[in-house]
PDB file of C-alpha atoms in Angstrom:
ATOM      1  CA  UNK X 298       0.000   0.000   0.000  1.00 78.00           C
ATOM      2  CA  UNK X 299       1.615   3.148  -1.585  1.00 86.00           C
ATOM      3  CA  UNK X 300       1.018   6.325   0.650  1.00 91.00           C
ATOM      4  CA  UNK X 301       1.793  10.092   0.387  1.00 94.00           C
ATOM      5  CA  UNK X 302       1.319  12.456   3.135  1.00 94.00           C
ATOM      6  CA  UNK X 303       1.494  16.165   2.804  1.00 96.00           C
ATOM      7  CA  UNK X 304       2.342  18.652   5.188  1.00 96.00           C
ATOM      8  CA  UNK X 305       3.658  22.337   5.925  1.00 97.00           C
ATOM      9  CA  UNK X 306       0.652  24.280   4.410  1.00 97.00           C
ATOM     10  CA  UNK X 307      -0.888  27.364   6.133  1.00 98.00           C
ATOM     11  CA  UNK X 308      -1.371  30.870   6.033  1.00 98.00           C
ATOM     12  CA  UNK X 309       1.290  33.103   5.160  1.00 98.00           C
ATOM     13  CA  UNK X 310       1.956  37.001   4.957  1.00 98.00           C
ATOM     14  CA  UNK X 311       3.201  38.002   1.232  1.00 98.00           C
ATOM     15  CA  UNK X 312       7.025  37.637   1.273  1.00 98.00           C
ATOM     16  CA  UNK X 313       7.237  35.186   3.945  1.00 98.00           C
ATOM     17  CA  UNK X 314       7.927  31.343   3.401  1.00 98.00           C
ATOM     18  CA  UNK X 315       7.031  27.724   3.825  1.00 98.00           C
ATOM     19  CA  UNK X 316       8.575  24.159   3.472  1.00 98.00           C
ATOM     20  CA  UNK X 317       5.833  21.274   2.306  1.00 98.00           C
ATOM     21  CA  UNK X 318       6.998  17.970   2.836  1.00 98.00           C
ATOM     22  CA  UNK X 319       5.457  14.524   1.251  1.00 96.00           C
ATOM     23  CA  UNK X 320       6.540  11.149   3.228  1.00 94.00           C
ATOM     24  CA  UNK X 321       6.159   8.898   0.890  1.00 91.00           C
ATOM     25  CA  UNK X 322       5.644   4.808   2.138  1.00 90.00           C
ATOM     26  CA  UNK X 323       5.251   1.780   1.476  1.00 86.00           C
ATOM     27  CA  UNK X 324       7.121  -0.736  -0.659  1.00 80.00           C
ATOM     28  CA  UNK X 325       8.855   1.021  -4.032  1.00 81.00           C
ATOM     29  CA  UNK X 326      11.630  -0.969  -6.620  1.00 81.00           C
ATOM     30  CA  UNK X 327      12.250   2.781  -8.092  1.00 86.00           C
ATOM     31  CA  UNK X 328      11.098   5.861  -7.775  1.00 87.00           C
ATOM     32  CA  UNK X 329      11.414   7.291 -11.193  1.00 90.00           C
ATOM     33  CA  UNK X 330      10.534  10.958 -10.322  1.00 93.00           C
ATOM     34  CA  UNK X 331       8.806  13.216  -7.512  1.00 94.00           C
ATOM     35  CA  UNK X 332       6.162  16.076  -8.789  1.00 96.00           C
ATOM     36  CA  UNK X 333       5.028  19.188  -7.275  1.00 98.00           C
ATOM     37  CA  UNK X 334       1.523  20.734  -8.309  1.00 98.00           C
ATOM     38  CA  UNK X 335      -0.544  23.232  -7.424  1.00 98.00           C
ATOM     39  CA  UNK X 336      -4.449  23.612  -7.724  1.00 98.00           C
ATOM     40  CA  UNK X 337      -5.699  27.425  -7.958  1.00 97.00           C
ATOM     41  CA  UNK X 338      -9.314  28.128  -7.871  1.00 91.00           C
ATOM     42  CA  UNK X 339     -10.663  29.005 -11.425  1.00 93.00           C
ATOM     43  CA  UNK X 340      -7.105  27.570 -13.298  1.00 95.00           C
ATOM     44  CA  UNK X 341      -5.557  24.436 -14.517  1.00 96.00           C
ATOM     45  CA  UNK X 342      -3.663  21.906 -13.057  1.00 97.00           C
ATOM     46  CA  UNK X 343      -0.225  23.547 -13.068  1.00 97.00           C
ATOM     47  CA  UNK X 344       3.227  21.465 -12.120  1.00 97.00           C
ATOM     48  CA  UNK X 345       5.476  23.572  -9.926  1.00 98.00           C
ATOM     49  CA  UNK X 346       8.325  21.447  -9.638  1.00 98.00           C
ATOM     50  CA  UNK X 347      10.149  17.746 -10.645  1.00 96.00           C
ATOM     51  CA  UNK X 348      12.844  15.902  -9.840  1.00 95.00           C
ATOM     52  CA  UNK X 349      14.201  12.714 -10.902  1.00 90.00           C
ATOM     53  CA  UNK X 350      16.436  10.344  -9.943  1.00 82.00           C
ATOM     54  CA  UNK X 351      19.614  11.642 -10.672  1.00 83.00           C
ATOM     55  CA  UNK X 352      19.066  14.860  -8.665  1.00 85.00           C
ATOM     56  CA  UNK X 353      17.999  17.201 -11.866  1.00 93.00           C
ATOM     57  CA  UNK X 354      15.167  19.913 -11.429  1.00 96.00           C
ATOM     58  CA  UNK X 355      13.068  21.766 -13.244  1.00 97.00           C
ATOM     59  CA  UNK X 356      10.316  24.378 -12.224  1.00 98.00           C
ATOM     60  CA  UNK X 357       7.902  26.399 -13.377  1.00 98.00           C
ATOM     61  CA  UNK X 358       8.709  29.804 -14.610  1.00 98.00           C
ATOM     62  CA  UNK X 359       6.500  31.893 -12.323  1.00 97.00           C
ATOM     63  CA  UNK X 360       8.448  29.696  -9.327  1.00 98.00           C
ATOM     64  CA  UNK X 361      12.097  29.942 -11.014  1.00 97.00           C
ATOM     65  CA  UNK X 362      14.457  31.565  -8.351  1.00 97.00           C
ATOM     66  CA  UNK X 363      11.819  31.525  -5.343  1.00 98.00           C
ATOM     67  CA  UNK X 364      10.882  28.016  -4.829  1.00 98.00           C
ATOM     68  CA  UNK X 365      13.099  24.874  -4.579  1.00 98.00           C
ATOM     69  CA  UNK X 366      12.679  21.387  -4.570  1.00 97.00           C
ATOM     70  CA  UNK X 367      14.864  18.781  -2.566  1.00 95.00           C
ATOM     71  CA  UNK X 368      14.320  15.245  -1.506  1.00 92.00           C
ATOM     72  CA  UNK X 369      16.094  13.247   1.440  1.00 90.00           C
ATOM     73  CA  UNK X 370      16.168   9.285   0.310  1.00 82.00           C
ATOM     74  CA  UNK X 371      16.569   8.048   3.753  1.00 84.00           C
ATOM     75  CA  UNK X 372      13.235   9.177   4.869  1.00 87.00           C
ATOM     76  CA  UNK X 373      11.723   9.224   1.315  1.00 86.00           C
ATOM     77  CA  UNK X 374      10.474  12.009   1.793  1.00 92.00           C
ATOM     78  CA  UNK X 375      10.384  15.087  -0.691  1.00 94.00           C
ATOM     79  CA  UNK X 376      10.525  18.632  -0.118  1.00 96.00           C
ATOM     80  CA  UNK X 377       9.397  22.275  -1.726  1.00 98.00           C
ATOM     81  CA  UNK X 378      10.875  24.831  -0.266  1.00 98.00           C
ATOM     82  CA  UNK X 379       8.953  28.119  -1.001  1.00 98.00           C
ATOM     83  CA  UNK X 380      10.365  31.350  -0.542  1.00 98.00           C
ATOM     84  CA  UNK X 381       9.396  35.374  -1.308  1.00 98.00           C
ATOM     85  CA  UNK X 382       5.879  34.086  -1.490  1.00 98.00           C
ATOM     86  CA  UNK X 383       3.070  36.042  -3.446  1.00 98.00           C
ATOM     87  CA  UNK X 384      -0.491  36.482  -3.072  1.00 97.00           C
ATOM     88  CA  UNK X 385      -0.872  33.905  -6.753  1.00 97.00           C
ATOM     89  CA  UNK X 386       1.124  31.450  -5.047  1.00 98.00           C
ATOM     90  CA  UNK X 387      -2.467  30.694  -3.098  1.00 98.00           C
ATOM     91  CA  UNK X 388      -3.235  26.977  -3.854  1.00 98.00           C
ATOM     92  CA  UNK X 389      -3.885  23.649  -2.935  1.00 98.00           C
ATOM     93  CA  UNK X 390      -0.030  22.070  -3.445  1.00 98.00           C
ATOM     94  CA  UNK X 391      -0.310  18.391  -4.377  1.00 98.00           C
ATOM     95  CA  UNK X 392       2.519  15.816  -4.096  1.00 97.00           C
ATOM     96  CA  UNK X 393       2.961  13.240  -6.886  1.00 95.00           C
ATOM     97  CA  UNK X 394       5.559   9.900  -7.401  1.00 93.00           C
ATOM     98  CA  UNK X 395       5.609   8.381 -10.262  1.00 93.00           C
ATOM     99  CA  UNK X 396       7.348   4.689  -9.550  1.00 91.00           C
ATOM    100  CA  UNK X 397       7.236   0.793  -9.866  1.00 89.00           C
ATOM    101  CA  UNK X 398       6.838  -1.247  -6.904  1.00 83.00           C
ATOM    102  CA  UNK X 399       8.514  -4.458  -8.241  1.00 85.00           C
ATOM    103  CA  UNK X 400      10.992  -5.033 -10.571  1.00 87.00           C
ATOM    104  CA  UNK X 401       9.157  -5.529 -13.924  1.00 88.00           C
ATOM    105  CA  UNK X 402       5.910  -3.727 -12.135  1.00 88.00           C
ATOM    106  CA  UNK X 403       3.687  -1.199 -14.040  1.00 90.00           C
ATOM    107  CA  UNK X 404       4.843   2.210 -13.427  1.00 91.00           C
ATOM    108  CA  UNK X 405       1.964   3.844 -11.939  1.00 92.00           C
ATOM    109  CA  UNK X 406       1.189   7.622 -10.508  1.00 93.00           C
ATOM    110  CA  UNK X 407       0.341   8.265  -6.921  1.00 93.00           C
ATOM    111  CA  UNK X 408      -0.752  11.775  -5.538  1.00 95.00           C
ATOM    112  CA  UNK X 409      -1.182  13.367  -1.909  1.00 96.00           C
ATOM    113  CA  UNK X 410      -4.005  14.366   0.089  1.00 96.00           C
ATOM    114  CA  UNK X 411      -3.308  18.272  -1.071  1.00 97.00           C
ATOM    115  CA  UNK X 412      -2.718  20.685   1.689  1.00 97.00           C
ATOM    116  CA  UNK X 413      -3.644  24.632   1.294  1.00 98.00           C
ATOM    117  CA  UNK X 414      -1.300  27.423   0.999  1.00 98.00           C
ATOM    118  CA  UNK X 415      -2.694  30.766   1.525  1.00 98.00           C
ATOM    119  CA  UNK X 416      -0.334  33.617   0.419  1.00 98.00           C
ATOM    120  CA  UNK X 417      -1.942  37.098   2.041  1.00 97.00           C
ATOM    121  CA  UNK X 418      -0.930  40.548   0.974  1.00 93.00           C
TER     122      UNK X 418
END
């Protein structure tokens, strides 16, 4: 049984900061990358953040220089760190793993719970 659990959300003042966390468990062969997205109220799906394996990054433009994600593979457990935050940062921030279980497994998708971020100016 694959689980993710988010944490860290809140209200914040404009400016300020935040660190979500995912813990990720149960039984994984690989973990092929670790996903960041964010839900906004009237908007589209919108992916924030990825890493993959090898430690490579990439983010989304309107996040480029203020947020950052990191992962510790001891706890499996994956990070965005969120700095200089705006008022259109406000979201629901959802963690997603994509990964096989077993060698030879389907690779399958597995999201969070979502938790709210509330940037106020």
């Amino acid at each position: 049984q694959v689980q993710l659990v988010e944490s860290g959300g809140g209200l914040v003042q404009a400016g300020g900061s935040l660190r979500l966390s995912c813990a990720v468990s149960g039984t994984f062969f690989t973990i092929n990358a670790m996903n960041w997205y964010r839900l906004a109220p009237g908007k589209q799906r919108e992916l924030v953040a990825h890493i993959i394996s090898g430690g490579s990054s990439n983010y989304a433009d309107s996040v480029k220089g203020r947020f950052t994600i990191s992962r510790d593979n001891a706890k499996n457990t994956v990070y965005l760190q969120m700095n200089s935050l705006k008022p259109e940062d406000t979201a629901v921030y959802y963690c997603n793993v994509v990964g096989r279980s077993q060698m030879g497994g389907i690779l399958s998708e597995y999201w969070g719970q979502g938790t709210q971020v509330t940037v106020s100016s």
